[in-house]
PDB file of C-alpha atoms in Angstrom:
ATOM      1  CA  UNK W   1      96.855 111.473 101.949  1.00 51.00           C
ATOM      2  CA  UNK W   2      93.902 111.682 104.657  1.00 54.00           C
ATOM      3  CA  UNK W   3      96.620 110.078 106.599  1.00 53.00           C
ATOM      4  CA  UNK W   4      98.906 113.195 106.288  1.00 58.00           C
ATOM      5  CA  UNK W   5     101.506 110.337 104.729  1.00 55.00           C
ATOM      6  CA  UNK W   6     102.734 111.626 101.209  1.00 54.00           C
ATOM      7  CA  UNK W   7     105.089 109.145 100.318  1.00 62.00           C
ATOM      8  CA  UNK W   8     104.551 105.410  99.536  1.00 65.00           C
ATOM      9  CA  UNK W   9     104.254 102.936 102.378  1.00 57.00           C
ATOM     10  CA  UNK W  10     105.653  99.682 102.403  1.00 67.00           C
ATOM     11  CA  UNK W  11     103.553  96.461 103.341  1.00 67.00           C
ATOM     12  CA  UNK W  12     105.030  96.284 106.424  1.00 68.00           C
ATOM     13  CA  UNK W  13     104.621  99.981 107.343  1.00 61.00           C
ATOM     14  CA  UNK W  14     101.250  99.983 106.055  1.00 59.00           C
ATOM     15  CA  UNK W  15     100.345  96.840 107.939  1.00 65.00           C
ATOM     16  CA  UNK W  16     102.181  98.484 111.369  1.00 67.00           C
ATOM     17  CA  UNK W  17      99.793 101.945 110.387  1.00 61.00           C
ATOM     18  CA  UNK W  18      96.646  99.821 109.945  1.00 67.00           C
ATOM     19  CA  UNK W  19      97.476  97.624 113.257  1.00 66.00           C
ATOM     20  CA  UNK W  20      97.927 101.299 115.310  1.00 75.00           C
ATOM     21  CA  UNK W  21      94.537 102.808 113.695  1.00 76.00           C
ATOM     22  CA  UNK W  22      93.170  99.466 114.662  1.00 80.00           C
ATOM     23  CA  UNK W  23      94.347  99.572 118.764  1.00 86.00           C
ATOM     24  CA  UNK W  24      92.993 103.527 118.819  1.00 89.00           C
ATOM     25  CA  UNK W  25      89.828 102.062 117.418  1.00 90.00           C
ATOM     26  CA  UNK W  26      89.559  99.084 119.457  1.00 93.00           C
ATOM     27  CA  UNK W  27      90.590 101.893 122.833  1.00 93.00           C
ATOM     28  CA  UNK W  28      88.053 104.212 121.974  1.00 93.00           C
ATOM     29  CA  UNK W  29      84.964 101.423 121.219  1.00 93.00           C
ATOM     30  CA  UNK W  30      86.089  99.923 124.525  1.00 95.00           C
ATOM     31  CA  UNK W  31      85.773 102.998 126.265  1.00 95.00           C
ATOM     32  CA  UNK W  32      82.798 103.679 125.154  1.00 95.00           C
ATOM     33  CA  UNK W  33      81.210 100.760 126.371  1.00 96.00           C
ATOM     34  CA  UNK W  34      82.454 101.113 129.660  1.00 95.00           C
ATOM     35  CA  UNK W  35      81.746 104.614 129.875  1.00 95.00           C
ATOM     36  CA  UNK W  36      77.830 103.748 130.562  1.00 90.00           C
ATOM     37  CA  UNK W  37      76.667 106.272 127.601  1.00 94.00           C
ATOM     38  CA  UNK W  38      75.128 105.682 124.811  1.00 96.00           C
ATOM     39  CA  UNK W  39      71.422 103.708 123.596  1.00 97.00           C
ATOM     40  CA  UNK W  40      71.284  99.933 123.795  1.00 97.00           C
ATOM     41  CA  UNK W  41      71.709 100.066 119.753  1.00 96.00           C
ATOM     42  CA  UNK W  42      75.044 102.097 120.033  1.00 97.00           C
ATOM     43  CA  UNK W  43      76.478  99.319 122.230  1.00 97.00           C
ATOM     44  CA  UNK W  44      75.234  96.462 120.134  1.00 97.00           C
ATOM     45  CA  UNK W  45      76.483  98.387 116.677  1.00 96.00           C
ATOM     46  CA  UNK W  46      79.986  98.959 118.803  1.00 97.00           C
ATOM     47  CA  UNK W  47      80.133  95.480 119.973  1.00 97.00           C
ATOM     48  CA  UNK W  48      79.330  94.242 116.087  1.00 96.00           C
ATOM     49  CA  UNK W  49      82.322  96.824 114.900  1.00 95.00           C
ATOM     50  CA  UNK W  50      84.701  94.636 118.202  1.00 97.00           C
ATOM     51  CA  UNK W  51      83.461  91.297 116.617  1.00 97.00           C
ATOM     52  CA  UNK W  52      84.639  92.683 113.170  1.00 94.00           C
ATOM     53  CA  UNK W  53      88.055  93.790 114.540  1.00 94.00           C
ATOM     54  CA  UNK W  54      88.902  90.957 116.216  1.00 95.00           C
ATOM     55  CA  UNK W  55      87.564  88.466 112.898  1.00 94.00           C
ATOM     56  CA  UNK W  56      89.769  90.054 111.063  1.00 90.00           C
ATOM     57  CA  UNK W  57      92.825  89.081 113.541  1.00 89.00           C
ATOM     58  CA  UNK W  58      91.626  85.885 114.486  1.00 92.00           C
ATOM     59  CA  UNK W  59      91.316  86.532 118.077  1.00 94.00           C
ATOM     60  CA  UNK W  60      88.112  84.054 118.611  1.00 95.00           C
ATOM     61  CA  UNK W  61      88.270  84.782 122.443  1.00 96.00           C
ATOM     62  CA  UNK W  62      87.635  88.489 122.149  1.00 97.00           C
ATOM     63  CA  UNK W  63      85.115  87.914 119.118  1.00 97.00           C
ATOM     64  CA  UNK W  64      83.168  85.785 121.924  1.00 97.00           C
ATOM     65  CA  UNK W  65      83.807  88.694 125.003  1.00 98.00           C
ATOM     66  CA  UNK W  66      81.943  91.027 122.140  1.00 98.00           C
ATOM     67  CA  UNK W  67      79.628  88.967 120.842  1.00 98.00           C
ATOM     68  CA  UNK W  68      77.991  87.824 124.484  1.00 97.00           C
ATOM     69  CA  UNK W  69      78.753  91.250 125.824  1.00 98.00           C
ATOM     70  CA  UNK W  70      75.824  92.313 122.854  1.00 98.00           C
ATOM     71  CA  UNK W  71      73.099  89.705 124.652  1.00 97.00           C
ATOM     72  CA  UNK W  72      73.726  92.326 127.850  1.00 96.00           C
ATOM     73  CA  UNK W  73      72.226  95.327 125.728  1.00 97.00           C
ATOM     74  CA  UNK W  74      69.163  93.567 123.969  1.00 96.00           C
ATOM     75  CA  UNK W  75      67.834  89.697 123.170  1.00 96.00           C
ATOM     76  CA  UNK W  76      70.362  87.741 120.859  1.00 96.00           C
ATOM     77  CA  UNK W  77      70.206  89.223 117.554  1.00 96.00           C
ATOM     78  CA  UNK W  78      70.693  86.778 114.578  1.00 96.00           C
ATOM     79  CA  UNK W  79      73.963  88.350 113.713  1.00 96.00           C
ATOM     80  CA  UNK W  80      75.660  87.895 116.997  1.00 97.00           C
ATOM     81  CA  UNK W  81      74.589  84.007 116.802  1.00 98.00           C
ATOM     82  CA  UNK W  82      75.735  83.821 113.606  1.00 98.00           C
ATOM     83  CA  UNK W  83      79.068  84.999 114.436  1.00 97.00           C
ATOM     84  CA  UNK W  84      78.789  82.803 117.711  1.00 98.00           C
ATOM     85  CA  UNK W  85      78.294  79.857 115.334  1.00 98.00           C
ATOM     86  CA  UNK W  86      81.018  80.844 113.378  1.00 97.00           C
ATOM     87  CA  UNK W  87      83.231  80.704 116.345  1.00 97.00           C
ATOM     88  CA  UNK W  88      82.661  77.231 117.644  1.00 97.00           C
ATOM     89  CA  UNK W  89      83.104  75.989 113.840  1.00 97.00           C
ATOM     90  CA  UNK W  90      86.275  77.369 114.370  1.00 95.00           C
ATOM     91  CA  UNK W  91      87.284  75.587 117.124  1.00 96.00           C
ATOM     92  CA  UNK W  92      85.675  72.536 115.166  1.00 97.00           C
ATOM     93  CA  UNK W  93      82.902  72.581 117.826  1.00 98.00           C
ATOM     94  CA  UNK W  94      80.174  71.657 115.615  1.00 98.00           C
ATOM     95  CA  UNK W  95      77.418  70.584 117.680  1.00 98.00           C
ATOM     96  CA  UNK W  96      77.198  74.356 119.690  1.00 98.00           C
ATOM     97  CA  UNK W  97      78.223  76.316 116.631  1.00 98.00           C
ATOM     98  CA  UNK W  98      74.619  74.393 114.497  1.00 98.00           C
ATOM     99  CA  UNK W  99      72.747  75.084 117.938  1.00 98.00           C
ATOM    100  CA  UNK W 100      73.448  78.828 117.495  1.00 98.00           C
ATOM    101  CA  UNK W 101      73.347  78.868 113.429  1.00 98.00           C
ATOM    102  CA  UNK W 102      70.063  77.139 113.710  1.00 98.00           C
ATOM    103  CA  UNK W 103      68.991  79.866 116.249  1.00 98.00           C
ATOM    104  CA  UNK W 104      70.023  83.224 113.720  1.00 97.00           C
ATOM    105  CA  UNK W 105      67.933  81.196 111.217  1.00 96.00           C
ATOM    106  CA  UNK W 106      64.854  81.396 113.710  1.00 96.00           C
ATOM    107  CA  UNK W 107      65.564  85.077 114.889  1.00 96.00           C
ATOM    108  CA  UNK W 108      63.854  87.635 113.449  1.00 93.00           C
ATOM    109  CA  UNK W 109      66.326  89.433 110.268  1.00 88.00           C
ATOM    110  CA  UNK W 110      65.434  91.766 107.283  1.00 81.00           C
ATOM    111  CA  UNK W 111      64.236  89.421 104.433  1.00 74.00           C
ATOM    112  CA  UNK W 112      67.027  90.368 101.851  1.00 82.00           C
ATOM    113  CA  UNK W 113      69.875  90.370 104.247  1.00 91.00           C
ATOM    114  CA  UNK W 114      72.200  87.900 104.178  1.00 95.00           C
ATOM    115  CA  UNK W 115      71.320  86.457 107.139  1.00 96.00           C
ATOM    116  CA  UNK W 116      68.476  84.478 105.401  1.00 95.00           C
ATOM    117  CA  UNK W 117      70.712  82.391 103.702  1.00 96.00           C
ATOM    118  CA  UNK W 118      74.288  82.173 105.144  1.00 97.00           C
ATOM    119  CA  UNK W 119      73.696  80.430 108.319  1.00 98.00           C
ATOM    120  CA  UNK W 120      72.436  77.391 106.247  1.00 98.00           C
ATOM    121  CA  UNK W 121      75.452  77.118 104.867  1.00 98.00           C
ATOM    122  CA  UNK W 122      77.422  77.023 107.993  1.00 98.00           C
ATOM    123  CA  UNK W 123      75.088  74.882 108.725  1.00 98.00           C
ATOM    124  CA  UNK W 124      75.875  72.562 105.358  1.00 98.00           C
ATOM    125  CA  UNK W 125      78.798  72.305 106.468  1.00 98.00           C
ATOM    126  CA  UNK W 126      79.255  71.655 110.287  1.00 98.00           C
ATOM    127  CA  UNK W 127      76.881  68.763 109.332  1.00 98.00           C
ATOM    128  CA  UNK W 128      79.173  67.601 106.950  1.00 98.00           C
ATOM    129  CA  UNK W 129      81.945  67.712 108.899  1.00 98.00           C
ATOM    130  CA  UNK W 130      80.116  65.595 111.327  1.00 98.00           C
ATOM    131  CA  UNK W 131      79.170  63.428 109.087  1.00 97.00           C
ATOM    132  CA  UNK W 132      75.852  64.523 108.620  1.00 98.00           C
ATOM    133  CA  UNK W 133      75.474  64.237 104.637  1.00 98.00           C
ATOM    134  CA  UNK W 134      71.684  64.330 104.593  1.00 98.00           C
ATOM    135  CA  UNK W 135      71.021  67.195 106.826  1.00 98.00           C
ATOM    136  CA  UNK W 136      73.601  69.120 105.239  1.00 98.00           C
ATOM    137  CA  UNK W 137      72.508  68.632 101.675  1.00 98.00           C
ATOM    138  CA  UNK W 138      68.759  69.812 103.203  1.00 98.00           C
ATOM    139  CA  UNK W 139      70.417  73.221 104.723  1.00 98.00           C
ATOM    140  CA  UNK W 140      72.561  73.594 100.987  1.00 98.00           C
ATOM    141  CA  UNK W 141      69.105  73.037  99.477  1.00 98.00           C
ATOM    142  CA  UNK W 142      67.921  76.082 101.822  1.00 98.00           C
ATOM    143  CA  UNK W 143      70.569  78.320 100.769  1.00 97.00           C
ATOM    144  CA  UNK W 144      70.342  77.516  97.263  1.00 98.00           C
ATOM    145  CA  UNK W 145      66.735  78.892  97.199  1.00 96.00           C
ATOM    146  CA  UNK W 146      67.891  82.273  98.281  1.00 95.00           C
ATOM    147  CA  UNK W 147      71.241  82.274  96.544  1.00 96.00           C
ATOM    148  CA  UNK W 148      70.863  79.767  93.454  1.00 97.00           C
ATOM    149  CA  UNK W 149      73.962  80.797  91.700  1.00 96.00           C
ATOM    150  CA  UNK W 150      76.384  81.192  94.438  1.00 96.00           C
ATOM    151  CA  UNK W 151      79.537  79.833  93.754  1.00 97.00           C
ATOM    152  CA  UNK W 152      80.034  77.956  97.116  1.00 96.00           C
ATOM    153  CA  UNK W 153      76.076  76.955  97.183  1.00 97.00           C
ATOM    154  CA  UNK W 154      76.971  74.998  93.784  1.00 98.00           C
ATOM    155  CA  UNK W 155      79.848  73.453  95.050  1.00 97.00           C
ATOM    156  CA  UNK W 156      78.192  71.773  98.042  1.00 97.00           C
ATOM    157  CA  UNK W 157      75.362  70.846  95.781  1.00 97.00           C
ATOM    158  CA  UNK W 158      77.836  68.679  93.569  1.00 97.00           C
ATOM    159  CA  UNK W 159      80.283  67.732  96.204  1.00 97.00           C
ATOM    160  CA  UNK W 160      76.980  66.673  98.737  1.00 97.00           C
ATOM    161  CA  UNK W 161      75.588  64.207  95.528  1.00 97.00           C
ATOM    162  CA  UNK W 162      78.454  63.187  94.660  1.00 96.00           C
ATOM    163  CA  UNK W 163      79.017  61.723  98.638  1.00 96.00           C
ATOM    164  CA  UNK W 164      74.715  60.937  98.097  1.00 96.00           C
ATOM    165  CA  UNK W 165      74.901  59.566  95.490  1.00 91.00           C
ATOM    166  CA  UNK W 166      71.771  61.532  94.189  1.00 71.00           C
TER     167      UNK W 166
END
C-alpha cells in the first residue's frame, strides 16, 4: 500500500519492483557520494548501505569499490574489514580475507556488537578450509565465549573435535 500498489504482486513482479527501488537507491547513494556533500560519517554510513546492496546481489566487485571507497572518508573501521574478509573468503582467498578478519578483531568496536565475535568465526573457518584445524578450533573457542549457544559456534565445536580428536 505505501507503494500505491493495491492488488497482489506476483514473485516475479515483486522481485522486478524491489530490483527498481533497489537501482533508484543505489543512483541516489552514488550521487551523493560524488556530489562532495555530506560529513565523513554520512559517506561511510552510505558506503555501508552500497556494501549491503550489493551483498545482497552478490556483486563482490562493487561490495569491494564500497568497502575501500569507506578507508577514503576515515581509518578502516572494523566493519568494512569484516566485510573485506568476507569477500576474499568468497573468492576462497583465505590467507587476505584472515589478514583483514584478524584486523576488525583488533579495531576498535562497541563491546556488545557483533563485531566482537563474528570475525572469529570467519576466522574458524578460513583456517579450516586451509587446513588449519588448531587455529581454527582457538578462534571457535573465541566466539564461543561471546556467543556460547550459537547454533553455528556449536557446530564447529563438534565438527573441529571430531577432526582433533579432542
Amino acid at each position: 500500500q505505501e507503494l500505491g500498489i493495491h492488488d497482489c504482486l506476483s514473485g516475479n513482479e515483486l522481485k522486478q519492483l524491489l530490483t527498481e527501488s533497489n537501482h533508484r537507491a543505489i543512483e541516489a547513494y552514488e550521487g551523493f557520494l560524488t556530489s562532495g556533500q555530506g560529513t565523513a560519517e554520512e559517506k561511510i554510513s552510505t558506503c555501508k548501505k552500497l556494501v549491503s546492496i550489493f551483498q545482497d546481489t552478490k556483486e563482490i566487485d562493487k561490495q569491494l569499490k564500497y568497502i575501500l571507497k569507506s578507508f577514503e572518508y576515515d581509518t578502516p573501521r572494523a566493519e568494512f574489514c569484516y566485510y573485506l574478509g568476507y569477500c576474499f573468503q568468497n573468492m576462497k582467498k583465505y590467507e587476505p580475507g584472515i589478514f583483514w578478519y584478524k584486523l576488525a578483531t583488533q579495531l576498535e568496536k562497541p563491546a556488545s556488537s557483533w563485531l566482537a565475535w563474528a570475525p572469529h568465526i570467519q576466522l574458524c573457518v578460513s583456517y579450516d578450509r586451509l587446513g588449519k584445524h588448531e587455529l581454527a578450533y582457538e578462534h571457535n573457542e573465541i566466539a564461543r565465549g561471546y556467543k556460547p549457544d550459537h547454533p553455528s559456534i556449536l557446530y564447529n565445536k563438534k565438527y573441529l573435535e571430531s577432526v582433533l580428536r579432542k
